[in-house]
Short mmCIF file of C-alpha atoms and ligand atoms in Angstrom, two decimals:
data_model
loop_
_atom_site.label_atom_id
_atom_site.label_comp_id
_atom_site.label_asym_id
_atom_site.label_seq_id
_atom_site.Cartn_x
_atom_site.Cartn_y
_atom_site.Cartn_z
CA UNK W 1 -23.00 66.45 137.25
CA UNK W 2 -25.78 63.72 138.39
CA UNK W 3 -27.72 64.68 141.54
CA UNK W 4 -26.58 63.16 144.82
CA UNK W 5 -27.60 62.13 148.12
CA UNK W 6 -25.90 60.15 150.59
CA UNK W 7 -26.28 57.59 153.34
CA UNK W 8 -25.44 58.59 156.74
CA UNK W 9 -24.50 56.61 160.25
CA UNK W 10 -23.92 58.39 164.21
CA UNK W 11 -22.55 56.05 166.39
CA UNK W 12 -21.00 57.37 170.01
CA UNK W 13 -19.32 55.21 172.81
CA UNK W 14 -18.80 56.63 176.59
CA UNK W 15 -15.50 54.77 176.24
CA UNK W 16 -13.27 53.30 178.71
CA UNK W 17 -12.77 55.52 181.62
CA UNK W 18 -15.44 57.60 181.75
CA UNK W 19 -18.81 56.65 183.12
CA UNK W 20 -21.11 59.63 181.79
CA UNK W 21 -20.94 61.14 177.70
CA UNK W 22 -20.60 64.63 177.11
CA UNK W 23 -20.43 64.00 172.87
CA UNK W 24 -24.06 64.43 170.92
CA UNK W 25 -23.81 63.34 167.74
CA UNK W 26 -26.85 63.43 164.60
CA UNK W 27 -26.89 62.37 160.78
CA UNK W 28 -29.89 63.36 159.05
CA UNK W 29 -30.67 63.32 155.63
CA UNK W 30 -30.00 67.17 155.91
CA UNK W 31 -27.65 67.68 158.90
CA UNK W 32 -24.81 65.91 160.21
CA UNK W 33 -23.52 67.23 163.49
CA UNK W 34 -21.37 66.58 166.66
CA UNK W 35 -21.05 68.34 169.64
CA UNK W 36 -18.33 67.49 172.24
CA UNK W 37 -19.15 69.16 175.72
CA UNK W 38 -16.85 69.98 178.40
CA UNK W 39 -16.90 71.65 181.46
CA UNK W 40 -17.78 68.47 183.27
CA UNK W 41 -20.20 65.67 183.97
CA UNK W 42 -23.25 67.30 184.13
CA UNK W 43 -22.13 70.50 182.45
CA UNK W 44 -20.66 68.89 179.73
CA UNK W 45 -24.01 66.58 178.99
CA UNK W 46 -25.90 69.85 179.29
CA UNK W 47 -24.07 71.73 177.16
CA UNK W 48 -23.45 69.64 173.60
CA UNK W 49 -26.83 68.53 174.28
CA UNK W 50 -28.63 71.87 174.18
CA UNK W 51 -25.96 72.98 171.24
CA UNK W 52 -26.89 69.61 169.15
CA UNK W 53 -30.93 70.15 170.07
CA UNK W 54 -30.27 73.56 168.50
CA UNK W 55 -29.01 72.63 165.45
CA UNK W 56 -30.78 69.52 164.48
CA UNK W 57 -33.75 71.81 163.84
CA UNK W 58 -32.23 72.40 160.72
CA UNK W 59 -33.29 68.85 159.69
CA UNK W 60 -36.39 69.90 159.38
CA UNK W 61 -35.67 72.17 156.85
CA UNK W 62 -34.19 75.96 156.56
CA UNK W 63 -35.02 78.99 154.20
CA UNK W 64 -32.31 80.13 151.96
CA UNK W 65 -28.62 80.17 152.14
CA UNK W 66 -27.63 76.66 153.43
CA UNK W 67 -24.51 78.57 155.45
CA UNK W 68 -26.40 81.45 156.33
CA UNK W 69 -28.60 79.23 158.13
CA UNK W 70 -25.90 77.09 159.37
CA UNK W 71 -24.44 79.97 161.02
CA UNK W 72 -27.82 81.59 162.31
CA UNK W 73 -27.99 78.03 164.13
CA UNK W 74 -24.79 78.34 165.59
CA UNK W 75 -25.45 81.72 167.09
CA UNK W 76 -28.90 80.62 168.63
CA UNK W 77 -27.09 77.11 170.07
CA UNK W 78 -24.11 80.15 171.63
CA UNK W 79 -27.54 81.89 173.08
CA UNK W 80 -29.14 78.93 174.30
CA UNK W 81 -25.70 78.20 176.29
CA UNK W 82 -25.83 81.67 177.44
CA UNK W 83 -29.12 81.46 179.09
CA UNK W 84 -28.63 78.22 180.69
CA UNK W 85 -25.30 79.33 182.12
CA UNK W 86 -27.40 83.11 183.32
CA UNK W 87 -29.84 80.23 184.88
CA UNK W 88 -27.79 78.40 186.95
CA UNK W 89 -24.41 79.51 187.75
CA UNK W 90 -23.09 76.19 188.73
CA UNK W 91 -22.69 75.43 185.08
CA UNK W 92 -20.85 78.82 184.46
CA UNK W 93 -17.54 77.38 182.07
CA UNK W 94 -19.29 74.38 179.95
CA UNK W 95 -18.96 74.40 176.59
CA UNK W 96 -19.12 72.81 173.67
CA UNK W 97 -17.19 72.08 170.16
CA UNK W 98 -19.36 72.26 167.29
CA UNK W 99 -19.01 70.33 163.96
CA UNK W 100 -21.74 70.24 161.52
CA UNK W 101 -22.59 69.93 157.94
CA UNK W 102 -25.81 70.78 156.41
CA UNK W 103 -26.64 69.81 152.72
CA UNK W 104 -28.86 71.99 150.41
CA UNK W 105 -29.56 69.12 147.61
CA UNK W 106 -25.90 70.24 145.86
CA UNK W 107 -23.26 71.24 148.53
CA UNK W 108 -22.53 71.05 151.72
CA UNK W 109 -21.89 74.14 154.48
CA UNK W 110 -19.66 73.48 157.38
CA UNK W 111 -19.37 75.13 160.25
CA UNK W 112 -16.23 74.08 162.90
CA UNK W 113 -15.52 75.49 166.47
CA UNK W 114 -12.96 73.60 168.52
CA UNK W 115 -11.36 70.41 168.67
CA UNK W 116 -13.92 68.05 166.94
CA UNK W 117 -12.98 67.31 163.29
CA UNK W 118 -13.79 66.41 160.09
CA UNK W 119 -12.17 64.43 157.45
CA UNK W 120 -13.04 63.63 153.71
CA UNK W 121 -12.51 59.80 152.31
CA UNK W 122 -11.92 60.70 148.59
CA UNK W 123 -10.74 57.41 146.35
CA UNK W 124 -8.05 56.87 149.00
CA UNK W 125 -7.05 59.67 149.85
CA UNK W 126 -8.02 61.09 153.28
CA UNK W 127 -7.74 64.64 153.84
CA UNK W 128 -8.43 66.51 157.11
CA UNK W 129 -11.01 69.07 156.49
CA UNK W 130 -11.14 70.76 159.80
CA UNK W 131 -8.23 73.00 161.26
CA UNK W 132 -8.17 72.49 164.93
CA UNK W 133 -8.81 75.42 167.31
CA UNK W 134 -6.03 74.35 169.71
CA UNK W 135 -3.02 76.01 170.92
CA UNK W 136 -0.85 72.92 169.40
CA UNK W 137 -2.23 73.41 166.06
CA UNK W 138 -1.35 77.26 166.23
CA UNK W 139 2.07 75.79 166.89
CA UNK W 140 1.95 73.42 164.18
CA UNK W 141 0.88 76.28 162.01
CA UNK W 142 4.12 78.33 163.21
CA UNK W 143 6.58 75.26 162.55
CA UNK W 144 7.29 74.84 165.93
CA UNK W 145 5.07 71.61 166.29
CA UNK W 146 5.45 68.79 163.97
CA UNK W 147 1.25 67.24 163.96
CA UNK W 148 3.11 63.65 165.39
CA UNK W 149 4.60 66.09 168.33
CA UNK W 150 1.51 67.95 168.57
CA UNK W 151 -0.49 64.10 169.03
CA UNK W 152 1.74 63.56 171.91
CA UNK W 153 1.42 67.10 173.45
CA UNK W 154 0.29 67.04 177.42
CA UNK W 155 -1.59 70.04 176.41
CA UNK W 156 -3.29 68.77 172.90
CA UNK W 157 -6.40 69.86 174.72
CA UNK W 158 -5.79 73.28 175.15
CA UNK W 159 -8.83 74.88 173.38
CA UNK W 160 -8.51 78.29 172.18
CA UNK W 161 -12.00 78.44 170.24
CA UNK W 162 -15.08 76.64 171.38
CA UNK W 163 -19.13 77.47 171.95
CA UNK W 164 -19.09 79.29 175.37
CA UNK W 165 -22.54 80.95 175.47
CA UNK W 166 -20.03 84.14 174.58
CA UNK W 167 -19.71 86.58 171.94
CA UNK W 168 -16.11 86.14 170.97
CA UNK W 169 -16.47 82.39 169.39
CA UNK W 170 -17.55 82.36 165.73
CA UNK W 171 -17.11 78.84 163.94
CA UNK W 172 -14.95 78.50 160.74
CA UNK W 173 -17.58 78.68 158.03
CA UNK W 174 -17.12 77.05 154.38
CA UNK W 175 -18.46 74.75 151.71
CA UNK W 176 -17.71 71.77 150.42
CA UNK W 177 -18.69 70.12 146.59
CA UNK W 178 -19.21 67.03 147.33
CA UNK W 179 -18.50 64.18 144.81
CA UNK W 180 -20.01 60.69 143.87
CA UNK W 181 -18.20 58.02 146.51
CA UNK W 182 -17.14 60.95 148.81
CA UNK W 183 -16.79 59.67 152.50
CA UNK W 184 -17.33 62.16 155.29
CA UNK W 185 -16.40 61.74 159.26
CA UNK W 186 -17.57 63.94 161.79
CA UNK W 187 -15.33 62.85 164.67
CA UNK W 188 -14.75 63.79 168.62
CA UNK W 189 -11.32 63.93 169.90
CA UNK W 190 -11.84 60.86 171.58
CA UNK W 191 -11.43 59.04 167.73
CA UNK W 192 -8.44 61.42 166.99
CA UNK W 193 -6.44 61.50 170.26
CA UNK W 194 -6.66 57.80 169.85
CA UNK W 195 -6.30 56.73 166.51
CA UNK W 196 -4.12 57.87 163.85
CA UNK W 197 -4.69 59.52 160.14
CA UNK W 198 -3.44 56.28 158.58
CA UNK W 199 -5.87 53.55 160.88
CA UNK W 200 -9.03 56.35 160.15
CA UNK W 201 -8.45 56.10 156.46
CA UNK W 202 -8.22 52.37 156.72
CA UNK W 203 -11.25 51.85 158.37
CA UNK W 204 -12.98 54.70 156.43
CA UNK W 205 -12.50 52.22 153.83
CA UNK W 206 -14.56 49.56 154.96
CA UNK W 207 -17.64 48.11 152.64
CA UNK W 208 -20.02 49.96 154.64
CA UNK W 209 -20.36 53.41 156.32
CA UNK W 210 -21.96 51.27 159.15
CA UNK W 211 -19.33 48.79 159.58
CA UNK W 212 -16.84 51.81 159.09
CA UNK W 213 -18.66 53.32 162.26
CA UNK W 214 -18.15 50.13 164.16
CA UNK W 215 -15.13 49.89 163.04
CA UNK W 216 -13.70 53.21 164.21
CA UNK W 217 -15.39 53.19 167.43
CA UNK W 218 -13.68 50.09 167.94
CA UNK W 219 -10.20 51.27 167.19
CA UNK W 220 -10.59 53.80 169.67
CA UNK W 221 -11.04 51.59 172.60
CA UNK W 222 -8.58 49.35 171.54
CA UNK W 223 -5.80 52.40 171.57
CA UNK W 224 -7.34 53.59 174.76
CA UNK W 225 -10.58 54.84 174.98
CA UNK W 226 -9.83 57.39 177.34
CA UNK W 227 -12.29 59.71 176.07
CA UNK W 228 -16.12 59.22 174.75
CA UNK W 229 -15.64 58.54 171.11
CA UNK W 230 -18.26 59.48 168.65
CA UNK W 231 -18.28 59.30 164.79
CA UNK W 232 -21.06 60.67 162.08
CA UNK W 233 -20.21 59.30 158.84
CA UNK W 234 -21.82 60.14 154.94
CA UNK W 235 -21.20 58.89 152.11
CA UNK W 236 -22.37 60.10 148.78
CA UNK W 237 -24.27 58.24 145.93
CA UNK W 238 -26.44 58.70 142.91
CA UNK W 239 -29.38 60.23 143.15
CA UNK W 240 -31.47 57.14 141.87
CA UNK W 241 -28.79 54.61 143.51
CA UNK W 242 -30.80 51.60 144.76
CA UNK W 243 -31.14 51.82 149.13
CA UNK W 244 -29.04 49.49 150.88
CA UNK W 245 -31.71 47.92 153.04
CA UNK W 246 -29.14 46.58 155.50
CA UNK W 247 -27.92 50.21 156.69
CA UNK W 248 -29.62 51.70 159.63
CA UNK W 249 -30.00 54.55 157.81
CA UNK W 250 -32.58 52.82 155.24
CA UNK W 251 -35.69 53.62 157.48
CA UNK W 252 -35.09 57.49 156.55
CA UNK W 253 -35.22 58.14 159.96
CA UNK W 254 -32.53 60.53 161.87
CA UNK W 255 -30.23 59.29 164.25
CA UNK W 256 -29.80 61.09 167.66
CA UNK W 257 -26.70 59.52 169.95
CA UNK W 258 -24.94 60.68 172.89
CA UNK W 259 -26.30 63.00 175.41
CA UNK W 260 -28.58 64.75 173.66
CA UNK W 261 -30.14 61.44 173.66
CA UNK W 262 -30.66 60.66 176.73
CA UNK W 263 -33.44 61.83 179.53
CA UNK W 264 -32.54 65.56 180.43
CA UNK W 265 -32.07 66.07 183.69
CA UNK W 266 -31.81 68.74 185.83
CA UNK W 267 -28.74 71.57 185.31
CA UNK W 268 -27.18 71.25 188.72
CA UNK W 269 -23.61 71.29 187.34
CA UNK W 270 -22.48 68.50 189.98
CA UNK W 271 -21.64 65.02 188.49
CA UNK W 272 -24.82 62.77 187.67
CA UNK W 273 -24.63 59.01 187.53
CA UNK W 274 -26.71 57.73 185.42
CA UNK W 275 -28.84 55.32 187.10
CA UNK W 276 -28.22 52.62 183.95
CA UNK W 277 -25.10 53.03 183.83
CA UNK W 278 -22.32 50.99 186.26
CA UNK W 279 -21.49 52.96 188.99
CA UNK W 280 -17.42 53.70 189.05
CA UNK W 281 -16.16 53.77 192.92
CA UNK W 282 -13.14 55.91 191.98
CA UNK W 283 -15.61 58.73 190.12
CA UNK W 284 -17.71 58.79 192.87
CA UNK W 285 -15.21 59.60 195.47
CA UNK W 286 -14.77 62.75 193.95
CA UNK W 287 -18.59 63.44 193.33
CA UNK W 288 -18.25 66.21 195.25
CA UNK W 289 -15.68 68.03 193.04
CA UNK W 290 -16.06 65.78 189.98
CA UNK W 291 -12.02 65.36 188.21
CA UNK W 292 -11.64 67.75 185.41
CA UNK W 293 -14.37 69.86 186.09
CA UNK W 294 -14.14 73.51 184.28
CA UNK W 295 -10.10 72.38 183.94
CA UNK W 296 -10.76 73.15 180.55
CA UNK W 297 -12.27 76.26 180.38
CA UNK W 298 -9.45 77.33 183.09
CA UNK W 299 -6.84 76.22 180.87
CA UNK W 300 -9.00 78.60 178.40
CA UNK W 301 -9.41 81.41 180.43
CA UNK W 302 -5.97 80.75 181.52
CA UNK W 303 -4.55 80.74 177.72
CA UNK W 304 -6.30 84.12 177.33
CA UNK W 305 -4.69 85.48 180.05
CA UNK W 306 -1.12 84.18 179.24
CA UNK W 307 -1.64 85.90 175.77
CA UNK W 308 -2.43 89.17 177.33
CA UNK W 309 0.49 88.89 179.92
CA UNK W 310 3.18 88.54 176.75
CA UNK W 311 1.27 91.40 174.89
CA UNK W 312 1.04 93.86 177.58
CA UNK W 313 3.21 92.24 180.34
CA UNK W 314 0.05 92.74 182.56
CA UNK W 315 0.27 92.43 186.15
CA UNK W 316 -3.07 92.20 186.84
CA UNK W 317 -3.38 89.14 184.65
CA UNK W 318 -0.42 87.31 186.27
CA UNK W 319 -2.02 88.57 189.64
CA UNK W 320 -4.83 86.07 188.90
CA UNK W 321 -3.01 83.60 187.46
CA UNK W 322 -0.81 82.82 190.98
CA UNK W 323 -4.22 82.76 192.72
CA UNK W 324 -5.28 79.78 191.45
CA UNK W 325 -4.30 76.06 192.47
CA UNK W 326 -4.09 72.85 191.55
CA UNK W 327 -3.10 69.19 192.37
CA UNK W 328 -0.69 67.63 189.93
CA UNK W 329 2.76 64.90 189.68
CA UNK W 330 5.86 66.69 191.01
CA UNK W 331 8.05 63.93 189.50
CA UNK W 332 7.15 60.27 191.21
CA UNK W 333 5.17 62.32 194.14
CA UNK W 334 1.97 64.31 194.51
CA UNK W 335 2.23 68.21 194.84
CA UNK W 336 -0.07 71.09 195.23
CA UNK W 337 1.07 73.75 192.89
CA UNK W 338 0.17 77.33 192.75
CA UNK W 339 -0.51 79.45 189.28
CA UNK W 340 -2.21 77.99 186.07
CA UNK W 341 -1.35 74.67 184.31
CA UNK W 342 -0.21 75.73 181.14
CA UNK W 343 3.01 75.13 179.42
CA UNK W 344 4.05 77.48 177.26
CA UNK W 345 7.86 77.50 175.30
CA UNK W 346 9.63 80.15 177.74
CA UNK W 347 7.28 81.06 180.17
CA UNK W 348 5.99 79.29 183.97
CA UNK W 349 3.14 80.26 185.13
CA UNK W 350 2.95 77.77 187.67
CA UNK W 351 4.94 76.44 190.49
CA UNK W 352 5.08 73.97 193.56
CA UNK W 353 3.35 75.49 196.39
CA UNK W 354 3.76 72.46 198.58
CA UNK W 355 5.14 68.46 198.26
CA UNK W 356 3.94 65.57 199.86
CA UNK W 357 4.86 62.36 200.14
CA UNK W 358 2.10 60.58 198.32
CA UNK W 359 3.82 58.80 195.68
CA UNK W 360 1.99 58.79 192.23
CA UNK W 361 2.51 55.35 191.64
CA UNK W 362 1.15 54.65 195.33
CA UNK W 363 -2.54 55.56 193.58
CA UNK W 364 -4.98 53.43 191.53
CA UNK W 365 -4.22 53.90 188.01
CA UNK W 366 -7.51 55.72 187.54
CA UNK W 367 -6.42 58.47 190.03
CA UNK W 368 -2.73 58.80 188.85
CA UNK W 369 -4.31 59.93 185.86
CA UNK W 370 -6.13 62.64 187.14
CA UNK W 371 -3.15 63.55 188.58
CA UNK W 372 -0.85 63.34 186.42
CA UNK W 373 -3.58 65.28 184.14
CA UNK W 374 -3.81 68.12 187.01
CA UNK W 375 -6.78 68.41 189.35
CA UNK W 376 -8.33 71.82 189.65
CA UNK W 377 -8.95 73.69 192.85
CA UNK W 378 -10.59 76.10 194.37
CA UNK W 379 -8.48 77.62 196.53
CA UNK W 380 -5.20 76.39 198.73
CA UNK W 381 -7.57 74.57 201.52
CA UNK W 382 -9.37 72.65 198.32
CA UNK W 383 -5.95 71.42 196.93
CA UNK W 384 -4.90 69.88 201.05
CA UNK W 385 -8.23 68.53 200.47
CA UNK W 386 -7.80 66.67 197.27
CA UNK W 387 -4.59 65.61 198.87
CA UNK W 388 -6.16 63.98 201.97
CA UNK W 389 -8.46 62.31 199.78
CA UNK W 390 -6.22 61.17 197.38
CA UNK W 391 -3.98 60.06 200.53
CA UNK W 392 -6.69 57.73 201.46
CA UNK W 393 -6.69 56.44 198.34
CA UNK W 394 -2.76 55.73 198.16
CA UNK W 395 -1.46 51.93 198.99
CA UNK W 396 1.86 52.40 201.24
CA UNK W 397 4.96 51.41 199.08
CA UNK W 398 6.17 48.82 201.72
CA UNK W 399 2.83 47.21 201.85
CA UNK W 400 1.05 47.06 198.40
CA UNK W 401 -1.55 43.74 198.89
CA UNK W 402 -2.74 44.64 202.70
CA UNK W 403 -5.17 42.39 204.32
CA UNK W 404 -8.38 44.58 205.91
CA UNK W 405 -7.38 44.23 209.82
CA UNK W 406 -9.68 44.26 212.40
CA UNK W 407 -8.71 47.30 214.56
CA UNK W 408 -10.60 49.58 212.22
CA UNK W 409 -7.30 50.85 211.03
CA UNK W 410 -7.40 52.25 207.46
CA UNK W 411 -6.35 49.91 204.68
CA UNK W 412 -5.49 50.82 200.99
CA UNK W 413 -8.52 51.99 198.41
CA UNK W 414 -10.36 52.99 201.41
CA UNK W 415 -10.96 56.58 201.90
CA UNK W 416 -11.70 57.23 205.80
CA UNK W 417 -11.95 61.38 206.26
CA UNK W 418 -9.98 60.71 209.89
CA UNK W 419 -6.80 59.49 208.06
CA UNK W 420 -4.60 62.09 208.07
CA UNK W 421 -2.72 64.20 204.77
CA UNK W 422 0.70 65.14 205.04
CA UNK W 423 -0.35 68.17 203.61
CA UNK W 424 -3.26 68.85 205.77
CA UNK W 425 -3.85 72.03 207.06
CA UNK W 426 -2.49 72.13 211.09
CA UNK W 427 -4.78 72.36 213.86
CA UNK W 428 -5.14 75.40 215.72
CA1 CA D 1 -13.73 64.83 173.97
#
């Protein structure tokens, strides 16, 4: 077997809806790596940020056993998170999918946590390499999911692995032999919500890993681009193959994207605008209780919980469960439930604690998303306050395109805190 090397390419986009990017994504001519944080804004940035600045030390170079030090990586990015979470405990529930490769000259060690993937362009066939840590892949697994259901699943998101700054999380470690004209992707859910297998191994085909990139980052915004989108791609060559000078990759130099590229900033946990970046009205209405914050690491803890409810039919467990709340559709209108927002076959775990009559469609498309989606609260007087905000928000059915009057009256899309919720708390 001739010796190889490859070409590498990390390209990441914030994406349509969101105005801040929790992926971090690196190609080296060692490591290739994504992290996708969660736990929002802030928390997310922080979190894949400090997991990618942990890893990407490897690029530098590592003693030994390529995995060994793959997974010795891992561990100190799951201790980093730790500390900053024992730091400041408004950051308490980020985390952070890892997906990394790291070459030793002949193979490559992996190392997969979570929802990020990877895939291998071989001739033309594409195969997924990475098994997703999700509950719908556990159901796929069972047979009770085909993976076109499990695409369309409201809870596709539903993590049950990922880097928590806990001791329970090991990655999926493995090797792979690469071969001559191997492709790789490193991918963020925001590529495979969006796009399918087929349109990846299209566009995996492409003449160039760079225009490849492009070209995949582009597919996701065209089907969406809910979600920041971010892609490492490698392919393997000879050894003595002759450098393309038009890749980006021909300066030698690694490529850093996402948050870990940006300016850190300071670990508050409470959404951060970027100052380059466009403010979004609709985001910052909710800057005080940024949308989706730590939904995912409830829907996490809350998975964890559900499991130990079936196996030991735990009270305590469901206790906690119909303590928490949330804002969410209740068919065409908005409704605070009570319990934890997670399906599963057979068993609620959730139900409506109180209707209103803010219709979903009555909301800019932005915010029937979140809703639709679920918006976390704190308690019951959190949820009537999401409500009152989000009734602010609402155009009245009868009167979709009102003019701004002159009495100071409230008009559609703007949020006064005197307009009243039907679901506001009374007054003593
Ligand atoms: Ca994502």
């Amino acid at each position: 077997m001739s010796a190889l090397t490859y070409r590498y390419v990390a390209m990441t986009d914030v994406g349509l809806r969101r105005t801040n990017n929790e992926d971090s994504g690196f190609a080296g001519t060692r490591l290739l790596a994504i992290a996708d944080g969660m736990g929002g804004a802030a928390a997310g940035e922080l979190a894949s940020s400090t997991a990618l600045n942990t890893l990407r030390r490897l690029e530098d170079g590592f003693d030994g056993d390529a995995l060994d030090a793959l997974e010795g990586a891992v561990t100190a990015a799951n201790d980093r998170l730790a500390e900053a979470i024992a730091d400041d405990p408004a950051v308490e529930g980020m985390g952070t999918t890892i997906e990394a490769m790291l070459w030793d000259g002949e193979k490559l060690a992996v190392a997969h946590l979570g929802d990020s993937r990877a895939y291998r362009l071989r001739g033309t066939t594409l195969t997924q390499i990475s098994t997703d840590h999700t509950f719908v892949q556990s159901l796929v697994d069972e047979g009770r999911l085909t993976a076109d259901e499990a695409r369309q699943h409201p809870h596709r998101s539903l993590l049950l692995r990922a880097l928590l700054g806990r001791d329970d999380n090991a990655p999926d470690l493995s090797w792979i032999q690469p071969q001559q004209g191997d492709r790789y992707l490193l991918c963020s859910d925001g590529l495979s919500d969006m796009v399918t297998d087929d349109k990846i191994e299209q566009a995996l085909r492409a003449e160039t890993i760079d225009l490849a990139a492009t070209e995949l980052v582009t597919l996701a915004l065209e089907h969406g681009g809910v979600d920041n989108v971010t892609v490492v791609l490698a392919e393997f060559v000879a050894a003595d193959a002759e450098p393309d000078p038009d890749l980006v990759c021909a300066d030698g130099r690694p490529q850093l994207v996402g948050a870990a590229a940006e300016q850190p900033r300071p670990p508050t946990g409470h959404a951060v605008t970027p100052a380059a970046a466009p403010v979004d009205e609709e985001e910052l209405r909710y800057a005080s209780r940024p949308p989706g914050r730590r939904r995912r690491f409830k829907l996490v803890l809350g998975l964890v919980i559900v499991l130990a409810v079936i196996a030991g039919g735990g009270y305590a467990g469901y206790a906690w469960t119909q303590a928490q709340y949330y804002v969410s559709a209740d068919g065409d209108q908005v409704a605070i439930y009570r319990g934890v927002d997670v399906d599963l076959p057979g068993i609620s775990l959730s139900k409506v604690d109180e209707r209103t009559t803010v219709q979903v469609a009555s909301l800019p498309t932005y915010n029937q998303r979140l809703v639709r989606d679920g918006l976390p609260a704190e308690n019951r007087a959190d949820a009537q306050n999401i409500v009152a905000e989000l009734t602010a928000l609402s155009t009245p059915a009868t009167n979709p395109t009102p003019t701004p009057s002159a009495t100071g009256a409230p008009t559609a899309g703007t949020p006064s805190p005197k307009q009243s919720s039907t679901a506001a708390p009374d007054k003593d």
